[in-house]
Tab-separated table of C-alpha atoms and ligand atoms in Angstrom:
chain	number	residue	atom	x	y	z
A	11	MET	CA	145.864	-46.512	-116.686
A	12	PRO	CA	144.554	-46.477	-113.255
A	13	PRO	CA	146.467	-48.788	-111.205
A	14	ARG	CA	145.503	-52.499	-110.849
A	15	GLN	CA	143.389	-52.787	-107.236
A	16	ARG	CA	145.232	-55.254	-105.064
A	17	PHE	CA	143.571	-58.186	-103.231
A	18	ALA	CA	144.571	-61.190	-101.558
A	19	VAL	CA	144.560	-64.331	-99.213
A	20	PHE	CA	146.791	-64.818	-96.134
A	21	GLY	CA	147.210	-68.143	-94.681
A	22	HIS	CA	150.181	-70.531	-93.530
A	23	PRO	CA	150.265	-72.677	-95.490
A	24	ILE	CA	149.022	-71.157	-98.440
A	25	ASN	CA	150.242	-72.368	-101.770
A	26	HIS	CA	147.483	-75.105	-102.976
A	27	SER	CA	144.695	-71.808	-102.326
A	28	LEU	CA	142.263	-71.937	-105.018
A	29	SER	CA	141.012	-68.664	-103.993
A	30	PRO	CA	143.464	-66.542	-106.207
A	31	ARG	CA	141.917	-68.406	-109.268
A	32	ILE	CA	138.616	-68.164	-108.331
A	33	HIS	CA	138.651	-64.489	-107.686
A	34	ALA	CA	140.250	-64.173	-111.243
A	35	ASP	CA	137.751	-66.416	-112.937
A	36	PHE	CA	135.004	-63.738	-110.939
A	37	ALA	CA	136.757	-60.906	-112.334
A	38	GLY	CA	136.622	-62.119	-115.699
A	39	GLN	CA	132.932	-62.639	-115.791
A	40	PHE	CA	133.036	-58.843	-115.417
A	41	GLY	CA	136.324	-57.894	-117.416
A	42	ILE	CA	137.451	-56.276	-113.806
A	43	ASP	CA	141.725	-55.799	-114.141
A	44	LEU	CA	142.591	-57.096	-110.521
A	45	SER	CA	146.087	-58.465	-108.775
A	46	TYR	CA	144.894	-61.124	-106.196
A	47	GLU	CA	148.050	-62.500	-104.598
A	48	ALA	CA	148.552	-65.290	-102.041
A	49	ILE	CA	150.388	-64.111	-99.277
A	50	ASP	CA	151.749	-66.929	-96.727
A	51	ALA	CA	152.235	-65.304	-93.335
A	52	ALA	CA	153.454	-67.179	-90.263
A	53	PRO	CA	151.183	-66.396	-87.114
A	54	GLU	CA	153.803	-64.118	-85.674
A	55	GLY	CA	154.092	-62.246	-88.899
A	56	PHE	CA	150.745	-62.093	-89.747
A	57	LYS	CA	149.392	-58.604	-88.340
A	58	ASP	CA	152.529	-56.499	-89.721
A	59	ALA	CA	151.945	-58.664	-93.326
A	60	VAL	CA	148.336	-57.531	-93.527
A	61	HIS	CA	149.094	-53.894	-92.236
A	62	ALA	CA	151.999	-53.972	-94.876
A	63	PHE	CA	149.400	-55.128	-97.572
A	64	PHE	CA	146.906	-52.737	-97.052
A	65	ASP	CA	148.749	-49.641	-97.175
A	66	GLU	CA	147.770	-50.367	-100.833
A	67	GLY	CA	145.469	-53.312	-100.804
A	68	LEU	CA	141.601	-53.455	-100.859
A	69	GLY	CA	140.679	-56.263	-99.344
A	70	ALA	CA	142.055	-59.546	-98.353
A	71	ASN	CA	140.621	-63.481	-97.528
A	72	VAL	CA	141.948	-64.614	-94.635
A	73	THR	CA	142.271	-68.582	-93.988
A	74	LEU	CA	144.100	-71.063	-91.784
A	75	PRO	CA	145.421	-70.338	-89.138
A	76	HIS	CA	144.682	-66.860	-89.405
A	77	LYS	CA	140.556	-66.392	-88.775
A	78	ALA	CA	140.588	-65.337	-85.324
A	79	ALA	CA	143.571	-63.313	-85.398
A	80	ALA	CA	142.256	-61.462	-87.845
A	81	PHE	CA	139.176	-60.848	-86.442
A	82	ALA	CA	141.042	-59.480	-83.134
A	83	MET	CA	143.482	-56.835	-85.220
A	84	ALA	CA	140.285	-55.144	-87.456
A	85	ASP	CA	138.889	-51.906	-86.153
A	86	ILE	CA	135.407	-52.608	-86.658
A	87	ALA	CA	133.562	-56.287	-87.433
A	88	THR	CA	130.263	-57.039	-89.143
A	89	ALA	CA	127.702	-58.420	-86.894
A	90	THR	CA	128.554	-62.409	-88.464
A	91	ALA	CA	131.987	-61.688	-87.461
A	92	THR	CA	131.361	-60.617	-83.926
A	93	ARG	CA	129.148	-63.773	-83.354
A	94	ALA	CA	131.917	-66.251	-84.912
A	95	GLY	CA	134.829	-64.262	-83.508
A	96	THR	CA	136.355	-65.016	-86.738
A	97	ALA	CA	137.030	-63.363	-89.712
A	98	ASN	CA	137.634	-64.517	-93.669
A	99	VAL	CA	137.693	-61.172	-95.202
A	100	LEU	CA	139.294	-58.108	-94.273
A	101	THR	CA	137.994	-54.964	-96.068
A	102	ARG	CA	139.812	-51.404	-95.877
A	103	LEU	CA	136.747	-48.924	-95.484
A	104	GLY	CA	136.605	-45.680	-97.141
A	105	ASP	CA	137.826	-43.931	-94.188
A	106	GLY	CA	140.858	-46.212	-93.407
A	107	ARG	CA	139.676	-48.803	-91.047
A	108	LEU	CA	139.854	-52.317	-91.430
A	109	GLU	CA	136.626	-53.818	-91.339
A	110	ALA	CA	135.956	-57.819	-90.369
A	111	HIS	CA	133.461	-59.761	-91.964
A	112	ASN	CA	132.787	-63.833	-91.654
A	113	THR	CA	131.016	-65.126	-94.977
A	114	ASP	CA	131.942	-69.254	-93.967
A	115	GLY	CA	128.450	-69.728	-92.873
A	116	ASP	CA	126.665	-68.119	-95.734
A	117	GLY	CA	128.577	-70.012	-98.098
A	118	MET	CA	127.974	-73.094	-96.575
A	119	VAL	CA	124.042	-72.646	-96.254
A	120	ARG	CA	123.701	-71.177	-99.922
A	121	ASP	CA	126.023	-74.401	-100.903
A	122	ILE	CA	123.841	-76.872	-99.455
A	123	THR	CA	120.112	-75.317	-100.004
A	124	GLU	CA	121.147	-73.373	-103.709
A	125	ARG	CA	123.474	-75.607	-105.197
A	126	HIS	CA	122.583	-78.984	-103.607
A	127	ALA	CA	118.892	-78.235	-103.212
A	128	GLN	CA	118.789	-79.641	-99.741
A	129	ASP	CA	115.890	-77.888	-97.428
A	130	LEU	CA	117.635	-78.013	-93.819
A	131	ARG	CA	114.393	-76.938	-91.896
A	132	GLY	CA	113.393	-79.392	-89.512
A	133	HIS	CA	116.851	-81.103	-89.485
A	134	THR	CA	118.034	-82.895	-86.517
A	135	ALA	CA	122.237	-81.359	-87.146
A	136	LEU	CA	125.070	-82.475	-85.313
A	137	LEU	CA	127.828	-80.555	-85.243
A	138	LEU	CA	131.424	-81.946	-84.857
A	139	GLY	CA	133.737	-79.420	-83.764
A	140	ALA	CA	133.972	-76.071	-81.789
A	141	GLY	CA	136.879	-74.203	-82.761
A	142	GLY	CA	136.776	-71.331	-84.863
A	143	ALA	CA	134.862	-73.208	-88.019
A	144	ALA	CA	132.205	-74.393	-86.157
A	145	ARG	CA	131.786	-70.707	-84.665
A	146	GLY	CA	131.427	-69.588	-88.425
A	147	VAL	CA	128.795	-71.414	-89.347
A	148	ALA	CA	126.545	-72.623	-85.905
A	149	TRP	CA	124.495	-69.744	-86.196
A	150	HIS	CA	123.152	-70.125	-90.001
A	151	LEU	CA	122.613	-73.538	-89.304
A	152	LEU	CA	119.672	-72.221	-86.742
A	153	ASP	CA	118.912	-69.499	-89.102
A	154	ALA	CA	118.561	-72.085	-92.053
A	155	GLY	CA	115.741	-74.126	-89.784
A	156	VAL	CA	117.498	-76.887	-88.465
A	157	GLY	CA	115.380	-78.045	-85.892
A	158	THR	CA	117.879	-78.805	-83.530
A	159	LEU	CA	121.922	-78.357	-83.209
A	160	THR	CA	123.445	-80.861	-81.083
A	161	ILE	CA	127.331	-79.636	-80.898
A	162	VAL	CA	129.672	-82.141	-79.831
A	163	ASN	CA	133.193	-81.650	-79.362
A	164	ARG	CA	136.861	-83.353	-78.161
A	165	ASN	CA	137.051	-80.973	-75.303
A	166	PRO	CA	133.965	-80.326	-73.876
A	167	VAL	CA	134.474	-76.626	-72.776
A	168	ALA	CA	134.636	-75.287	-76.152
A	169	ALA	CA	131.104	-77.435	-77.093
A	170	ASP	CA	129.773	-75.709	-73.892
A	171	ASP	CA	130.976	-72.194	-74.848
A	172	LEU	CA	129.621	-72.339	-78.315
A	173	ALA	CA	126.185	-73.226	-76.830
A	174	ASP	CA	126.448	-70.770	-74.071
A	175	ALA	CA	127.400	-68.160	-76.750
A	176	ILE	CA	124.265	-69.376	-79.135
A	177	GLY	CA	121.929	-68.806	-76.164
A	178	ASP	CA	119.001	-70.932	-77.309
A	179	PRO	CA	118.892	-73.822	-75.195
A	180	ALA	CA	115.889	-75.648	-76.496
A	181	ARG	CA	117.358	-76.006	-79.505
A	182	ALA	CA	121.326	-75.657	-79.227
A	183	HIS	CA	122.835	-78.506	-76.796
A	184	THR	CA	125.790	-80.404	-75.938
A	185	ARG	CA	127.189	-83.599	-75.784
A	186	TYR	CA	130.250	-85.302	-74.738
A	187	TRP	CA	131.909	-86.609	-77.589
A	188	GLU	CA	132.287	-90.016	-76.008
A	189	ASP	CA	128.276	-90.250	-76.203
A	190	LEU	CA	128.672	-90.283	-80.145
A	191	HIS	CA	128.059	-94.206	-80.304
A	192	ASP	CA	124.811	-93.686	-78.154
A	193	ILE	CA	123.611	-90.509	-79.138
A	194	GLY	CA	121.424	-91.871	-81.721
A	195	SER	CA	120.962	-90.615	-85.672
A	196	PHE	CA	120.969	-87.192	-87.601
A	197	ASP	CA	119.886	-85.715	-90.442
A	198	LEU	CA	122.599	-83.631	-90.940
A	199	ILE	CA	126.260	-83.759	-89.979
A	200	VAL	CA	128.349	-81.185	-90.230
A	201	ASN	CA	132.251	-81.929	-89.695
A	202	ALA	CA	134.335	-78.788	-88.955
A	203	THR	CA	136.730	-80.036	-87.132
A	204	SER	CA	140.284	-79.827	-88.378
A	205	ALA	CA	141.080	-83.466	-88.084
A	206	GLY	CA	141.027	-83.929	-91.971
A	207	THR	CA	143.201	-80.616	-92.627
A	208	LEU	CA	145.910	-81.920	-89.696
A	209	GLY	CA	146.562	-85.096	-91.317
A	210	GLY	CA	144.309	-87.231	-88.379
A	211	GLY	CA	141.636	-89.329	-88.636
A	212	LEU	CA	138.174	-89.555	-86.661
A	213	ASP	CA	136.496	-92.246	-85.442
A	214	LEU	CA	132.493	-91.787	-85.476
A	215	PRO	CA	130.186	-94.531	-85.154
A	216	VAL	CA	127.834	-95.270	-88.131
A	217	SER	CA	124.996	-94.844	-85.629
A	218	ILE	CA	125.048	-91.610	-85.852
A	219	VAL	CA	124.302	-91.589	-89.849
A	220	GLY	CA	120.577	-91.074	-90.183
A	221	SER	CA	118.358	-92.600	-93.189
A	222	ARG	CA	118.098	-89.472	-94.846
A	223	ALA	CA	121.336	-87.995	-93.573
A	224	LEU	CA	123.064	-85.696	-95.465
A	225	CYS	CA	127.174	-85.270	-94.328
A	226	TYR	CA	129.120	-82.368	-95.138
A	227	ASP	CA	132.717	-81.228	-94.626
A	228	LEU	CA	133.551	-77.615	-94.232
A	229	SER	CA	137.088	-78.752	-96.493
A	230	TYR	CA	137.682	-79.753	-99.615
A	231	GLY	CA	139.966	-82.119	-101.869
A	232	LYS	CA	141.986	-84.321	-99.368
A	233	SER	CA	141.315	-83.013	-95.774
A	234	ALA	CA	137.448	-83.777	-96.475
A	235	ALA	CA	138.374	-87.128	-98.256
A	236	GLY	CA	138.362	-88.829	-95.011
A	237	PHE	CA	135.013	-87.338	-93.744
A	238	VAL	CA	132.757	-88.021	-96.751
A	239	GLY	CA	134.391	-91.007	-97.481
A	240	TRP	CA	133.215	-92.549	-94.170
A	241	ALA	CA	129.618	-90.745	-95.121
A	242	ARG	CA	128.904	-92.871	-98.288
A	243	GLY	CA	130.207	-96.154	-96.370
A	244	ALA	CA	128.075	-95.392	-93.329
A	245	GLY	CA	125.050	-95.115	-95.776
A	246	ALA	CA	124.641	-91.308	-96.068
A	247	ARG	CA	121.998	-90.312	-98.639
A	248	TYR	CA	124.446	-86.923	-99.189
A	249	ALA	CA	127.929	-86.687	-98.924
A	250	PHE	CA	129.595	-83.319	-99.565
A	251	ASP	CA	132.712	-81.977	-99.315
A	252	GLY	CA	133.488	-77.997	-98.736
A	253	LEU	CA	134.638	-77.033	-102.450
A	254	GLY	CA	130.946	-75.213	-103.047
A	255	MET	CA	130.883	-73.546	-99.944
A	256	LEU	CA	134.703	-71.994	-100.461
A	257	ILE	CA	133.364	-71.125	-103.961
A	258	GLU	CA	130.518	-69.135	-102.424
A	259	THR	CA	132.163	-67.310	-99.766
A	260	ALA	CA	134.784	-65.962	-102.345
A	261	ALA	CA	131.353	-64.789	-104.174
A	262	ASP	CA	130.309	-62.823	-101.000
A	263	ALA	CA	133.548	-61.141	-100.733
A	264	PHE	CA	134.056	-60.493	-104.194
A	265	GLU	CA	130.643	-59.115	-104.107
A	266	ARG	CA	131.249	-56.924	-100.655
A	267	TRP	CA	134.606	-55.557	-103.042
A	268	HIS	CA	133.425	-55.053	-106.238
A	269	GLY	CA	129.480	-54.487	-105.791
A	270	LYS	CA	129.089	-56.938	-108.165
A	271	ARG	CA	127.627	-61.127	-107.748
A	272	PRO	CA	129.527	-63.343	-109.792
A	273	ASP	CA	128.145	-66.606	-110.970
A	274	THR	CA	129.415	-69.489	-109.074
A	275	ASP	CA	128.402	-72.231	-111.055
A	276	PRO	CA	131.259	-72.263	-114.248
A	277	VAL	CA	133.354	-72.065	-111.616
A	278	TYR	CA	132.092	-74.782	-109.671
A	279	ARG	CA	131.857	-77.084	-112.718
A	280	GLU	CA	135.816	-76.269	-113.567
A	281	LEU	CA	137.387	-76.945	-110.136
A	282	ARG	CA	135.176	-79.947	-109.302
A	283	ALA	CA	136.407	-81.547	-112.413
A	284	ILE	CA	139.767	-81.533	-111.303
A	285	TYR	CA	138.863	-82.335	-107.215
A	286	GLY	CA	136.165	-84.792	-108.050
B	7	ATR	P1	139.573	-74.504	-86.880
B	7	ATR	O1	139.618	-72.601	-87.599
B	7	ATR	O2	139.606	-74.989	-88.198
B	7	ATR	O3	138.175	-74.722	-86.435
B	7	ATR	P2	140.388	-74.378	-84.602
B	7	ATR	O4	139.694	-73.485	-84.035
B	7	ATR	O5	141.874	-74.948	-84.175
B	7	ATR	O6	140.754	-74.528	-86.133
B	7	ATR	O7	139.724	-75.774	-84.434
B	7	ATR	C1	139.600	-77.165	-84.588
B	7	ATR	C2	138.572	-77.847	-84.429
B	7	ATR	O8	139.109	-79.708	-84.447
B	7	ATR	C3	138.191	-77.769	-82.824
B	7	ATR	O9	137.104	-78.302	-82.342
B	7	ATR	C4	138.980	-79.407	-82.577
B	7	ATR	O10	138.605	-79.971	-80.999
B	7	ATR	P3	139.470	-79.787	-80.185
B	7	ATR	O11	138.892	-78.305	-79.188
B	7	ATR	O12	139.017	-80.735	-78.725
B	7	ATR	O13	140.891	-79.252	-79.837
B	7	ATR	C5	139.058	-80.125	-83.630
B	7	ATR	N1	140.173	-81.519	-83.840
B	7	ATR	C6	140.844	-81.382	-84.177
B	7	ATR	N2	141.446	-82.531	-84.538
B	7	ATR	C7	140.861	-83.157	-83.943
B	7	ATR	C8	140.428	-84.961	-83.942
B	7	ATR	N3	141.775	-85.525	-84.259
B	7	ATR	N4	139.376	-85.310	-83.331
B	7	ATR	C9	138.180	-84.460	-82.991
B	7	ATR	N5	138.371	-83.244	-83.114
B	7	ATR	C10	139.831	-82.766	-83.575
């Protein structure tokens, strides 16, 4: 029997990761026998742990707080990872080189436009945050056709850096966090801050929620509960967490590694039943 193909997800902490379960479900759809483990690596040990894994491993997902380090250590990077400056997928290529890729933006847009059947074209969009997660989705929002993208970050320098990197001043621009209360309302609000994950709350005015607003948190479960609850209370028409995004990003990684496109709907239904 050939050895089982090894895959993994790296994070810190990683004990609650859904990725092993999602990849096992996908593999089951095709009768693929694989090993997919969750590896907890502290930042100082991340690079060595990845190299050790890739002595045998074929592919790895990367989550907080390692996405920038994953991009930096790779031998080559896809265009999507390069513009984000972060990676959530590492793949050992046939020639032994390590490739960085980022599936976050595609996964988010597919979750919104296909699973939730929402058309983003022409939307006025507000992106909260300008860190790795925000960089992973900003360009995809523009590609999906939002009319404008207003980037607001607690630290305005990071927001300006992101807007400069996008280089489309007619559509993508920044405002100060302090201006949120008189900035007007938006059709789409994406929470790309790590406030929920870190256990902090966001103090957001309800006035930013437009009458047909879709509010979306890139995280899921407890981390997203504060923002999603706030959005519902503020009258958003739709308020979604990023569980579907997580599953879509996993499907993209799976297809990259196995050349097969898994059906994400049964996995979404199963996990949604658990995560409410
Ligand atoms: P990630 O990979 O999750 O994006 P990151 O690169 O560290 O992690 O970025 C975290 C983002 O969440 C940043 O935009 C950060 O704002 P600052 O650049 O001002 O630090 C934002 N963030 C974290 N906690 C926040 C809070 N309590 N309020 C507002 N923004 C917060």
